[in-house]
Coordinates of C-alpha atoms in Angstrom, one line a residue:
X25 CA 23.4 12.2 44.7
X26 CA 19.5 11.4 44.5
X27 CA 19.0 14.5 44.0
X28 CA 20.5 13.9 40.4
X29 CA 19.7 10.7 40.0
X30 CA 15.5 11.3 39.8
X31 CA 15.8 13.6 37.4
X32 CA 18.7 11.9 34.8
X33 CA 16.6 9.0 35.3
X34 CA 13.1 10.7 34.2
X35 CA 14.9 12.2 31.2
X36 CA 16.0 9.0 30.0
X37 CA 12.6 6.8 30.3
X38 CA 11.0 9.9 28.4
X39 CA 14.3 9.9 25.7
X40 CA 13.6 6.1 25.3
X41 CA 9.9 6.1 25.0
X42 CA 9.8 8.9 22.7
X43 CA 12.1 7.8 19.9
X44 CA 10.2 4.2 20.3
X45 CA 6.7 5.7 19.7
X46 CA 5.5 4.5 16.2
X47 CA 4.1 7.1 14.1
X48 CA 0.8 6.4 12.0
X49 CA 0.3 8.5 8.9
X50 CA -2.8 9.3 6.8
X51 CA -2.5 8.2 3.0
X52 CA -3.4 10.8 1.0
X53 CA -5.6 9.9 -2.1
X54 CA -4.0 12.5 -4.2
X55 CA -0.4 11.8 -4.2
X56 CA -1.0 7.6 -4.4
X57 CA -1.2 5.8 -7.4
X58 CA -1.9 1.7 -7.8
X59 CA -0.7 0.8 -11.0
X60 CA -1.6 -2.6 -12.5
X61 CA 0.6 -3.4 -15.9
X62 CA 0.4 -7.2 -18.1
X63 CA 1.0 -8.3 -21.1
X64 CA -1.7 -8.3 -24.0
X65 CA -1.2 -11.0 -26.4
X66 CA 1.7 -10.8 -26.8
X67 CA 1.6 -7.6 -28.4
X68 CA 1.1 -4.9 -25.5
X69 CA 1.5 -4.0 -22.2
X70 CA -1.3 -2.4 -21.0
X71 CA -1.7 -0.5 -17.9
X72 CA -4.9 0.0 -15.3
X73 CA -4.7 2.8 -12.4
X74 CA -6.6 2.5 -9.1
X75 CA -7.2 5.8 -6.8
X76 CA -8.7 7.0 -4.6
X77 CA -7.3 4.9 -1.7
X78 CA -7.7 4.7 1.9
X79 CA -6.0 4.0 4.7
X80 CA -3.0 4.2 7.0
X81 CA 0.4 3.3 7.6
X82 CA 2.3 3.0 10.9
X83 CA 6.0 3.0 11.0
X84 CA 8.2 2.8 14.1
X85 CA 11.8 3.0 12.6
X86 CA 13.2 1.7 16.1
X87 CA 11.2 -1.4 15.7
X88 CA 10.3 -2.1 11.7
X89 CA 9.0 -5.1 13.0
X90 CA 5.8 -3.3 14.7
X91 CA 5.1 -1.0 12.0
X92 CA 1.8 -2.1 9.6
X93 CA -0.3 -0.9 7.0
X94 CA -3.4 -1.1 5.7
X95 CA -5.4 -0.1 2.6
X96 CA -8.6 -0.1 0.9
X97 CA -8.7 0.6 -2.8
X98 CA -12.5 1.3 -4.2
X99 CA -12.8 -0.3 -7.9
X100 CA -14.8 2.8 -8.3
X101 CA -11.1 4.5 -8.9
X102 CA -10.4 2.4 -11.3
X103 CA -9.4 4.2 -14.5
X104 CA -7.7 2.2 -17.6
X105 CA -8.5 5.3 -19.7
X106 CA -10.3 3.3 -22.0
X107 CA -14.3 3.5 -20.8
X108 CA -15.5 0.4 -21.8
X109 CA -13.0 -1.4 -20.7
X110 CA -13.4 0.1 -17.1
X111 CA -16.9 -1.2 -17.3
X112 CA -15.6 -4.9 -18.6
X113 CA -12.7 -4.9 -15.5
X114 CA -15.5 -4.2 -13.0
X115 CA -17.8 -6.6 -13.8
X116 CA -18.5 -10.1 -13.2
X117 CA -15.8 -11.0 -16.0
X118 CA -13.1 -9.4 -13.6
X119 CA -13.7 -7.5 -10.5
X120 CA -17.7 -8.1 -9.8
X121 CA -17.5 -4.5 -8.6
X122 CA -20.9 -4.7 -7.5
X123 CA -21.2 -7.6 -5.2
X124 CA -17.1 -6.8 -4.2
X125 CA -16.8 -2.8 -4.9
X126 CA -13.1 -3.0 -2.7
X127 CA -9.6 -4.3 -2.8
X128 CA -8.0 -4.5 0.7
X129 CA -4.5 -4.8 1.7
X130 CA -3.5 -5.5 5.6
X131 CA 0.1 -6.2 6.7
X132 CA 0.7 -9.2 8.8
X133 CA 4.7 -8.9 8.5
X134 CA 7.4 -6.1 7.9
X135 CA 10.8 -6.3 8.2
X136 CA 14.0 -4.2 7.2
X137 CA 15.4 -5.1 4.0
X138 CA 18.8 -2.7 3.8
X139 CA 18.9 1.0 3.7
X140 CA 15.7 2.3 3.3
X141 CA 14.2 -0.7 1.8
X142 CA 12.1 -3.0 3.8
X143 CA 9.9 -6.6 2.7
X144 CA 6.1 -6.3 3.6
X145 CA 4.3 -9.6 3.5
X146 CA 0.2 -9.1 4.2
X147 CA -3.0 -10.4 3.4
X148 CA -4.4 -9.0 -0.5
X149 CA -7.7 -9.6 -0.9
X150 CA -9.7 -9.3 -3.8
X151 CA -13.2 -10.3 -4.8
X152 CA -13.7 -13.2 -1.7
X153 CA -10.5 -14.5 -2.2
X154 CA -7.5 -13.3 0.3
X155 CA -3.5 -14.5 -0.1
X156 CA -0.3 -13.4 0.8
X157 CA 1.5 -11.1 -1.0
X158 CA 4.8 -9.3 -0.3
X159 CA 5.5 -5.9 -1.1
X160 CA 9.2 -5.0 -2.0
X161 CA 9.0 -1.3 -0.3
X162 CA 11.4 1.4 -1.1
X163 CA 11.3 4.5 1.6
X164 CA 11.7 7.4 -0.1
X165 CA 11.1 10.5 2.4
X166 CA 10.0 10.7 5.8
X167 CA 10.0 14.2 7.5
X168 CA 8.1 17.1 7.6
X169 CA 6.1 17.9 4.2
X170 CA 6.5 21.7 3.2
X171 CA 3.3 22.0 2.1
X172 CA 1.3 20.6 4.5
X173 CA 3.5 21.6 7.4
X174 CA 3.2 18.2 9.2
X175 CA 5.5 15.0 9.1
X176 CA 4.8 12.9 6.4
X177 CA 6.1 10.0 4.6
X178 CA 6.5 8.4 1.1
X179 CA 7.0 4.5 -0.1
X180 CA 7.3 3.0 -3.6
X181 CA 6.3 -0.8 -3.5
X182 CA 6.0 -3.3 -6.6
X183 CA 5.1 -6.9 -6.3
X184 CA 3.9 -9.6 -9.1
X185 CA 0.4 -11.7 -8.5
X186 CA -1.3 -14.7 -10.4
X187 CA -4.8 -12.9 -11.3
X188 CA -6.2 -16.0 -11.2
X189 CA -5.1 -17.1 -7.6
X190 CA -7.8 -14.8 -6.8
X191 CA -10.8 -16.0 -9.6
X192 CA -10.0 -13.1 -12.5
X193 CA -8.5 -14.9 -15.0
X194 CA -10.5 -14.4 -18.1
X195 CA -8.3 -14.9 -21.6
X196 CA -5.7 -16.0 -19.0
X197 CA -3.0 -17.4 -20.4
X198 CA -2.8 -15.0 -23.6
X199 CA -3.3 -12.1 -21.6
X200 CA -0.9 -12.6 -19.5
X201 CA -1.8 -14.2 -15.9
X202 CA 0.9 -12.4 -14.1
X203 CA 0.3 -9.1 -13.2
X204 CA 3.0 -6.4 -11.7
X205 CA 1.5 -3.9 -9.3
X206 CA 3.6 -0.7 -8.4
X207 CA 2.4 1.7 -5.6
X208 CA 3.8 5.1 -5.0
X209 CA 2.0 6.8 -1.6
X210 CA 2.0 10.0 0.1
X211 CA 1.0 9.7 3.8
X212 CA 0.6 12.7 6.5
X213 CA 0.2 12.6 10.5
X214 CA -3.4 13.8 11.7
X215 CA -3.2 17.7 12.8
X216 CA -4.0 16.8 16.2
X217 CA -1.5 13.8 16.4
X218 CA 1.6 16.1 14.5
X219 CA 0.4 19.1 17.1
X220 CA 1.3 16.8 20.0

């Protein structure tokens, strides 16, 4: 009987560990978009992108409650397609790109909000000002990608801010002071961590 007991025993702590490992994936820069969208006088509703972004996310779908993420957007990605106005948004009117050349994001909450849908409340920080903000965050794959040949995992998230909760709110109120922010990411495991 011990005999049979060690070894049903073993199976199960490694079973119970394994499916409560979190996994952490990669964003990839080219499949994420920021998208920041307001209302111009009334008249318009403009649109600015942000890419090239940074970071990771870690999601443990036994425990939402222990995944997090974290991002860095440069203002250098910053692309309204309108060139002068790219150089108005990063500086000091807006943005001050130069003394505060980043947008961060970190998580400080995540919990599950229904099938495939989960609330993720985190710090936003933007110039020297930081607040909460809460991300309503659609899953919309998580498996192995078939071009990358590792597991990967995609989220659509949209949320609303007061621009000038954070100091940019020039020509605030008639261009609008709320702004919506959607966020579509891709996000791989590292080779090495996917090999193991």
């Amino acid at each position: 009987m011990k005999r049979l007991l060690l070894p049903i025993t073993l199976a199960l702590a490694f079973a119970g560990s394994a499916a409560a490992a979190p996994i952490t994936y990669t964003i990839d820069p080219n499949h994420t978009d920021v998208i920041a969208s307001w209302n111009h006088l009334g008249f318009s509703n403009p649109i600015a992108h942000f890419g090239d972004v940074e970071g990771a996310i870690t999601h443990d779908a036994d425990n939402v409650g222990q995944s997090s993420v974290e991002v860095t957007i440069p203002l250098s990605g910053l692309e309204s397609h309108v060139e002068a106005f790219n150089e108005h948004l990063r500086s000091g009117d807006f943005f001050d790109a130069e003394k505060y050349p980043e947008i961060t994001f970190k998580s400080t909450r995540i919990e599950a909000a229904g099938d495939d849908k989960l609330r993720v409340w985190g710090e936003l920080t933007i110039r020297d000002t930081t607040r909460e903000v809460l991300l309503d965050t659609t899953i919309n794959q998580i498996g192995e990608h078939p071009m990358a040949k590792r597991r990967a995992a995609g989220f659509d998230a949209v949320t609303t801010i007061k621009r000038s909760d954070f100091g940019v709110d020039m020509y605030a109120p008639n261009v609008s002071d709320e702004v919506t922010i959607r966020i579509t990411t891709e996000a791989v495991v590292a080779e090495a961590e996917d090999a193991g």
